[in-house]
Short mmCIF file of C-alpha atoms and ligand atoms in Angstrom, two decimals:
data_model
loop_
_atom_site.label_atom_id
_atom_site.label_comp_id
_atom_site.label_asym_id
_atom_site.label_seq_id
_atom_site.Cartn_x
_atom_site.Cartn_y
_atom_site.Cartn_z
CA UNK N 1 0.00 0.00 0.00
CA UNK N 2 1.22 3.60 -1.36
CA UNK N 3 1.00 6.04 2.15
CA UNK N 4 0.37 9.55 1.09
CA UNK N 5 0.49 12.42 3.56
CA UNK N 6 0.74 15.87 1.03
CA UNK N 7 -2.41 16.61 -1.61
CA UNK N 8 0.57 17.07 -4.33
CA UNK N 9 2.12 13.74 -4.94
CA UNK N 10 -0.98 12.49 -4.12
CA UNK N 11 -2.46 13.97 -7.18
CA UNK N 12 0.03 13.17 -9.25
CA UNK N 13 -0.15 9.69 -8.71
CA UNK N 14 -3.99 9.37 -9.34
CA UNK N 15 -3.77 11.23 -12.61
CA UNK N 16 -1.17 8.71 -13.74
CA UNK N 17 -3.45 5.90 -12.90
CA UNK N 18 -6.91 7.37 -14.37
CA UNK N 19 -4.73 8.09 -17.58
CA UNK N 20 -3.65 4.46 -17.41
CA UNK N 21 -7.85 3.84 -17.61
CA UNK N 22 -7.73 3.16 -13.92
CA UNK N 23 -11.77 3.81 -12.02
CA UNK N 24 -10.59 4.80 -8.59
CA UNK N 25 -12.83 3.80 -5.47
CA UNK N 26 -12.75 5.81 -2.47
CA UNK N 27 -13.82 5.37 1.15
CA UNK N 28 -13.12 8.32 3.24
CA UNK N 29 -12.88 7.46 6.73
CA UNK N 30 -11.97 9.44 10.11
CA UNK N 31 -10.03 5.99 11.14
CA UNK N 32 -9.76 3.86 14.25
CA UNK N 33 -11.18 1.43 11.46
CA UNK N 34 -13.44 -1.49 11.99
CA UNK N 35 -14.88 -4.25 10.54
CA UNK N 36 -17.72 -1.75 9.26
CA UNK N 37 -15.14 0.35 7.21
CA UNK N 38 -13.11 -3.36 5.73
CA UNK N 39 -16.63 -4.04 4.56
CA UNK N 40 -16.29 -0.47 2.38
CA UNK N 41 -12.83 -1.76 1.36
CA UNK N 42 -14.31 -5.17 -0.07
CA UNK N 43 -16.93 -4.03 -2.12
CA UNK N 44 -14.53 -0.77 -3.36
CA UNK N 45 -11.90 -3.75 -4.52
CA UNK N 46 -14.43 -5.73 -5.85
CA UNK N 47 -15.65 -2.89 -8.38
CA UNK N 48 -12.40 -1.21 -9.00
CA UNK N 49 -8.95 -1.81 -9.70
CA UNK N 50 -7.64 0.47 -7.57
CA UNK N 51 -8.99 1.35 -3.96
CA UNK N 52 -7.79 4.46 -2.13
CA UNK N 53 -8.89 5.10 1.35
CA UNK N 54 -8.07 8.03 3.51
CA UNK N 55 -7.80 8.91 7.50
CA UNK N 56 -8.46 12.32 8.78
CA UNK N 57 -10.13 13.26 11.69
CA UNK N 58 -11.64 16.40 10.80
CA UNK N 59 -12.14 18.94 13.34
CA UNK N 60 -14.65 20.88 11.49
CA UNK N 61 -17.14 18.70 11.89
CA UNK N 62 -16.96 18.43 15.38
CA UNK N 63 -19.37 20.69 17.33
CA UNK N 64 -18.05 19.38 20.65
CA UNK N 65 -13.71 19.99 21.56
CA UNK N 66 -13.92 17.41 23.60
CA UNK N 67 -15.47 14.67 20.99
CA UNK N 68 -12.65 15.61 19.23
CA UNK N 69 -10.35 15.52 21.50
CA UNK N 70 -11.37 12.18 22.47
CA UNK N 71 -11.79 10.40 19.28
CA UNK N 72 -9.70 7.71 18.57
CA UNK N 73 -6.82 7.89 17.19
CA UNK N 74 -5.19 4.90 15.96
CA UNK N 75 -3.07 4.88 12.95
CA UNK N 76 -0.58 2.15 13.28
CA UNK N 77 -2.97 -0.29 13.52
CA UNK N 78 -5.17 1.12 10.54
CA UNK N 79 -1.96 1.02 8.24
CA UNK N 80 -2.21 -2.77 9.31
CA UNK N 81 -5.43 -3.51 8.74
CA UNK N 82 -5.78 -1.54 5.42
CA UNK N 83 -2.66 -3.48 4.28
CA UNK N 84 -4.11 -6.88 5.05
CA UNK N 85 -7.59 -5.65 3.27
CA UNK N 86 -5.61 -5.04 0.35
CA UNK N 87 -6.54 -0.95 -0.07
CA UNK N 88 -4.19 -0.20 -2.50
CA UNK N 89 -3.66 3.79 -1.44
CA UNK N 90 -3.83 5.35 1.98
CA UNK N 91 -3.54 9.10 1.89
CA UNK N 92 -3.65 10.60 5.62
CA UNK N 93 -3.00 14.19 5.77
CA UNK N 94 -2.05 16.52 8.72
CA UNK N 95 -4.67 19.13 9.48
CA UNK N 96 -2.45 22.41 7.78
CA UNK N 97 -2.62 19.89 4.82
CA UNK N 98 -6.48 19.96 4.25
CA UNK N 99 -7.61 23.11 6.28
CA UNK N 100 -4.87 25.83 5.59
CA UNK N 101 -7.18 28.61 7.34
CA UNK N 102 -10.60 28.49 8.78
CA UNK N 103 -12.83 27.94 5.72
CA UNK N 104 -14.95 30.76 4.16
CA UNK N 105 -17.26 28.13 2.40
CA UNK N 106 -20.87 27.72 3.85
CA UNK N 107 -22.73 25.09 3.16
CA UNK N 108 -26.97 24.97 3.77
CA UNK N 109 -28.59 22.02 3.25
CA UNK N 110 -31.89 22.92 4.08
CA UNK N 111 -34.42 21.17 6.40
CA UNK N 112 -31.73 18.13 5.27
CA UNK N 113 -29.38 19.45 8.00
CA UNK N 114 -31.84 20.65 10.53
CA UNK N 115 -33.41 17.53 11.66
CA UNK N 116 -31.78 14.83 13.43
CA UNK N 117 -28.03 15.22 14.33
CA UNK N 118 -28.12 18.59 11.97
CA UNK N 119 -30.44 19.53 15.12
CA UNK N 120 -28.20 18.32 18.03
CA UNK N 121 -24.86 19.02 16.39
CA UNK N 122 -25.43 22.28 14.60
CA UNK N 123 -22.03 22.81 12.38
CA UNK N 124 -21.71 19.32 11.78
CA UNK N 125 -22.80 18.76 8.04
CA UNK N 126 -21.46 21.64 6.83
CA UNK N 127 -17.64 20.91 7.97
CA UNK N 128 -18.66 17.15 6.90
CA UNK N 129 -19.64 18.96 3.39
CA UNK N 130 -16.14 20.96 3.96
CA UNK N 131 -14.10 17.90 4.32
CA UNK N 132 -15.89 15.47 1.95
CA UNK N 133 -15.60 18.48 -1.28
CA UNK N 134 -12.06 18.95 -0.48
CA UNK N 135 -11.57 14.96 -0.74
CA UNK N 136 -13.61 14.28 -3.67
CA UNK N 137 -11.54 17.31 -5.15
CA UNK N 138 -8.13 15.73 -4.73
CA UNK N 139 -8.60 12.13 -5.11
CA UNK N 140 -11.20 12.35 -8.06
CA UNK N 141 -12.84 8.68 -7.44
CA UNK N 142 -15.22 7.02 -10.11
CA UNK N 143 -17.28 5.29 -6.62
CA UNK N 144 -17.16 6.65 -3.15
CA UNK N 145 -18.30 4.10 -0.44
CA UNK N 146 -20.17 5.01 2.60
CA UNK N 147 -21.79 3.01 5.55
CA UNK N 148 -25.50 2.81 5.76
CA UNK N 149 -25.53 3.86 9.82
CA UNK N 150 -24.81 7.53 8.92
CA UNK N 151 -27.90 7.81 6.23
CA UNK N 152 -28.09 11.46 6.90
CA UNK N 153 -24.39 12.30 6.10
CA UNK N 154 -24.99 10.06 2.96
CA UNK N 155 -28.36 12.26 1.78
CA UNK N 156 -26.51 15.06 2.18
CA UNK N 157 -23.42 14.34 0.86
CA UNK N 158 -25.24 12.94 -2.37
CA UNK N 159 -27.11 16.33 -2.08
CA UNK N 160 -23.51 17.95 -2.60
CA UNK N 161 -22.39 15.53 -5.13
CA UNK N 162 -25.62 16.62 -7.11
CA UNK N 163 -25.65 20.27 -6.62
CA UNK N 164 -21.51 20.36 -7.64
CA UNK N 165 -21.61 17.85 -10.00
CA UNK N 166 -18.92 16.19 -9.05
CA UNK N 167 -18.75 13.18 -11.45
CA UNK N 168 -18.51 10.48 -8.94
CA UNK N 169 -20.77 7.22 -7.95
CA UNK N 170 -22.31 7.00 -4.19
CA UNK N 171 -22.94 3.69 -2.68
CA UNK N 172 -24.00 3.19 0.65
CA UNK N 173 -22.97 -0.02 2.41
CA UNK N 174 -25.11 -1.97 5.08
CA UNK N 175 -24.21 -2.01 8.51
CA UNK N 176 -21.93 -3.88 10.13
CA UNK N 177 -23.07 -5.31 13.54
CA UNK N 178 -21.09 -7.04 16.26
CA UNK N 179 -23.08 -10.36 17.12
CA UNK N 180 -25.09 -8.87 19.86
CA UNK N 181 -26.23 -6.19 16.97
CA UNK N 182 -24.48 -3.09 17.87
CA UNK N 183 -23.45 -1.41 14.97
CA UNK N 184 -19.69 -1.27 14.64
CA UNK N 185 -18.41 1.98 15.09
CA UNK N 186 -15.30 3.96 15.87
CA UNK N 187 -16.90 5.58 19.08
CA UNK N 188 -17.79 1.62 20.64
CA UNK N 189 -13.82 2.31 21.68
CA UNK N 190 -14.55 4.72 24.48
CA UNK N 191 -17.16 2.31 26.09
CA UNK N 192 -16.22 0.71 29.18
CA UNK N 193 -17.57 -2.49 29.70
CA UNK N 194 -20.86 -2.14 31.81
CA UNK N 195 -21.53 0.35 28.87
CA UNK N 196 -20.62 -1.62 26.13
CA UNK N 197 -23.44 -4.10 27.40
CA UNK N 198 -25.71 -0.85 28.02
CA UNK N 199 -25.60 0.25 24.48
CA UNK N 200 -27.29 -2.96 23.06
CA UNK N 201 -30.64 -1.62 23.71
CA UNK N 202 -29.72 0.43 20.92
CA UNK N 203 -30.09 -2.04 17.97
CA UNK N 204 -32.52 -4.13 20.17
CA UNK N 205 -35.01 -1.03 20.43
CA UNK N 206 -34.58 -0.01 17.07
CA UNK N 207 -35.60 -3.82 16.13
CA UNK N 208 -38.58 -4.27 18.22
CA UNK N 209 -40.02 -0.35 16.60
CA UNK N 210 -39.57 -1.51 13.41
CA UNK N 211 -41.05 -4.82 14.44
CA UNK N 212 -43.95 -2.93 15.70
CA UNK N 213 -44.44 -0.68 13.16
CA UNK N 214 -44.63 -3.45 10.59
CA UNK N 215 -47.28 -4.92 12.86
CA UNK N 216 -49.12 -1.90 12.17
CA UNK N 217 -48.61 0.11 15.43
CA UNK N 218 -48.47 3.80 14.93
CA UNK N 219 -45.08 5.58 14.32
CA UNK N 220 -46.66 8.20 17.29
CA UNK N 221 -47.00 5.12 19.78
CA UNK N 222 -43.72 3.48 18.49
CA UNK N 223 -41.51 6.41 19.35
CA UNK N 224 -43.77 6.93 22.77
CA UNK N 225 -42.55 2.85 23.31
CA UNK N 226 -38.70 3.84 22.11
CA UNK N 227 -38.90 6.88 25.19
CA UNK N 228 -40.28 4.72 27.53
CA UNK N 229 -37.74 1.72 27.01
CA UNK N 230 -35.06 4.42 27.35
CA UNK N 231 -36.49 6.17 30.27
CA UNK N 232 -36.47 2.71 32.47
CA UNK N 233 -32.98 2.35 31.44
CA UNK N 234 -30.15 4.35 33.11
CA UNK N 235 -26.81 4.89 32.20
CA UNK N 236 -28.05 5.34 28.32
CA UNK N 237 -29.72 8.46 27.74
CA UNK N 238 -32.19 8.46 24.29
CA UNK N 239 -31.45 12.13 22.30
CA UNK N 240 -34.04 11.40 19.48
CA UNK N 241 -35.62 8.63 17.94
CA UNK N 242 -37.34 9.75 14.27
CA UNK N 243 -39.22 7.64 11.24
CA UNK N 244 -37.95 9.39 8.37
CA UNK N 245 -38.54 8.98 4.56
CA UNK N 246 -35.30 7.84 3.61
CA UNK N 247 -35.09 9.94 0.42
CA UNK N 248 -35.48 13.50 1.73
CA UNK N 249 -35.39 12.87 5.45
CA UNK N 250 -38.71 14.03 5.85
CA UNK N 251 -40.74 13.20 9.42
CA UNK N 252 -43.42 10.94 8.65
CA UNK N 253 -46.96 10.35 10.46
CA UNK N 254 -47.33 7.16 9.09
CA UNK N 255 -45.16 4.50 7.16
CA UNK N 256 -47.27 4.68 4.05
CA UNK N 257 -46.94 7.95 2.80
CA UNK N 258 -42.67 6.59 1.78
CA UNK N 259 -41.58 4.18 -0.05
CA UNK N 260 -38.86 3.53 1.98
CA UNK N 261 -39.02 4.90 5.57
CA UNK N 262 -35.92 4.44 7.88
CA UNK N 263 -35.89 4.54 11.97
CA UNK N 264 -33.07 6.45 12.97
CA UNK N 265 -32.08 7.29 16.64
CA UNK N 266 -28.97 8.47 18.63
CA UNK N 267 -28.34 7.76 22.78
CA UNK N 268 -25.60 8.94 24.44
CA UNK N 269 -24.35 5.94 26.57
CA UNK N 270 -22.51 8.06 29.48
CA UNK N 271 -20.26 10.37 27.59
CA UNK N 272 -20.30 8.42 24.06
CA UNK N 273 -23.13 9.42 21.74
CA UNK N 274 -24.07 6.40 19.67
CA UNK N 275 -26.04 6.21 16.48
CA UNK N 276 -28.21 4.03 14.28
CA UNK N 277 -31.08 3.08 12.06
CA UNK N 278 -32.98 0.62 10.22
CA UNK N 279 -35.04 0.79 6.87
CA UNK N 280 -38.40 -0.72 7.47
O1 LIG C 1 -18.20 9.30 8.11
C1 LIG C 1 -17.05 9.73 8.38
O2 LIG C 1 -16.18 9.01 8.83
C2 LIG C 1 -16.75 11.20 8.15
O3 LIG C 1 -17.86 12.01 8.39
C3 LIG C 1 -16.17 11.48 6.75
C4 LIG C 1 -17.17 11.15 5.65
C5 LIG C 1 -14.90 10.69 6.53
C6 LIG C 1 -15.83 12.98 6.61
O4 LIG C 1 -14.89 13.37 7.57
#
């Protein structure tokens, strides 16, 4: 695997291979990777000859110093596991390297960055938007690989792909769950044990609403039955639960007015905010 850590060479080197006729996947990632981001890795390699992943924990899209002070931060062993996963190009830049002063660029996304964790971590999406324009700038993939547990950065970032026509493919990859069903995720690092068992009533809730509301139960008394379960719970602390149409994020009253309506929630479990969703 080729380690980049300066946009230039970088560059250079992906010209030479698109030239050579060379469709470039990408899967942008903030590391302290997973089994969920290998997963991103696979199906890049399996549509594209070459597979370029890169590792930068962005500050910009942190509304919260101390989430980004505490996000993990493990290179060494992500150089490892890339290798063995066969990515072909790692490019991990310093921050100077991607943010050389505090950005003029404003993004608005609408009600698409309102709701949900636009609502709870105002800022967010639009140093996501930051971060992800400047990437898709330099590396110039044909695919871009995303998992399915952050649907909202996914809408919006195919918003951005849309509105800049950026010529570039968006797939979003399922979820990767441990066997208990917690979705994998770089945060699960900072949970201690007790709270590592806590956090399973994420998925678990999240299954028996969508169980419900395909038994017909009303998405008004399925998110009343999400609080409750949460309330009788301490030590994991609900923030929202929504049933959204998938496509435009839209809050729906009931599951038949979308096509494809997703549950998505976030909890904090003690300090570590947690999030996930399921299509119905
Ligand atoms: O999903 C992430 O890991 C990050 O938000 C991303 C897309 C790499 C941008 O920093």
């Amino acid at each position: 695997m080729q380690i980049f850590r300066e946009i230039g060479p970088l560059r250079a080197f992906l010209i030479e291979k698109k030239g050579a006729g060379q469709s470039i996947g990408f899967v942008p990632t903030m590391g302290a990777l997973h089994p969920g981001h290998l997963a991103l890795i696979a199906v890049s390699r399996s549509q594209n000859p070459l597979t370029v992943c890169s590792i930068f924990v962005n500050p910009t899209q942190f509304n919260n110093v101390s989430d980004f002070e505490k996000y993990p931060r493990t290179l060494e062993k992500d150089v490892d596991m890339l290798e063995k996963a066969g990515c072909d190009v790692l490019f991990c830049p310093d921050e100077p390297e991607m943010h050389t002063r505090s950005s003029y660029l404003n993004f608005n996304f609408g009600h698409l960055e309102t709701v949900m964790e636009g609502k709870f971590r105002p800022g967010h999406f639009n140093g996501v938007a930051q971060v992800v324009s400047k990437l898709f700038h330099i590396v110039n993939p044909d695919h871009a690989y995303f998992g399915q547990k952050d649907w909202q950065q996914f809408v919006i970032i195919s918003t951005l792909v849309d509105e800049l026509k950026f010529n570039v493919t968006l797939h979003s990859v399922e979820t990767v769950r441990e066997n208990d069903g917690l979705a994998m995720s770089s945060r699960n690092l900072r949970l201690s044990e007790k709270q590592r068992r806590q956090a399973i009533l994420i998925p678990a809730t999240l299954a028996e609403a969508k169980a419900k509301l395909k038994g017909g139960d009303s998405i008004l008394s399925v998110k009343k039955f999400v609080e409750d379960t949460f309330e009788s719970n301490p030590g994991i602390t609900l923030e929202y639960i929504e049933v959204v149409n998938s496509k435009n994020l839209l809050p729906l009253y009931s599951v038949e007015e979308a096509d494809r309506p997703i549950l998505c929630m976030a909890a904090f479990v003690g300090e570590v905010r947690l999030i996930d969703n399921m299509f119905l």
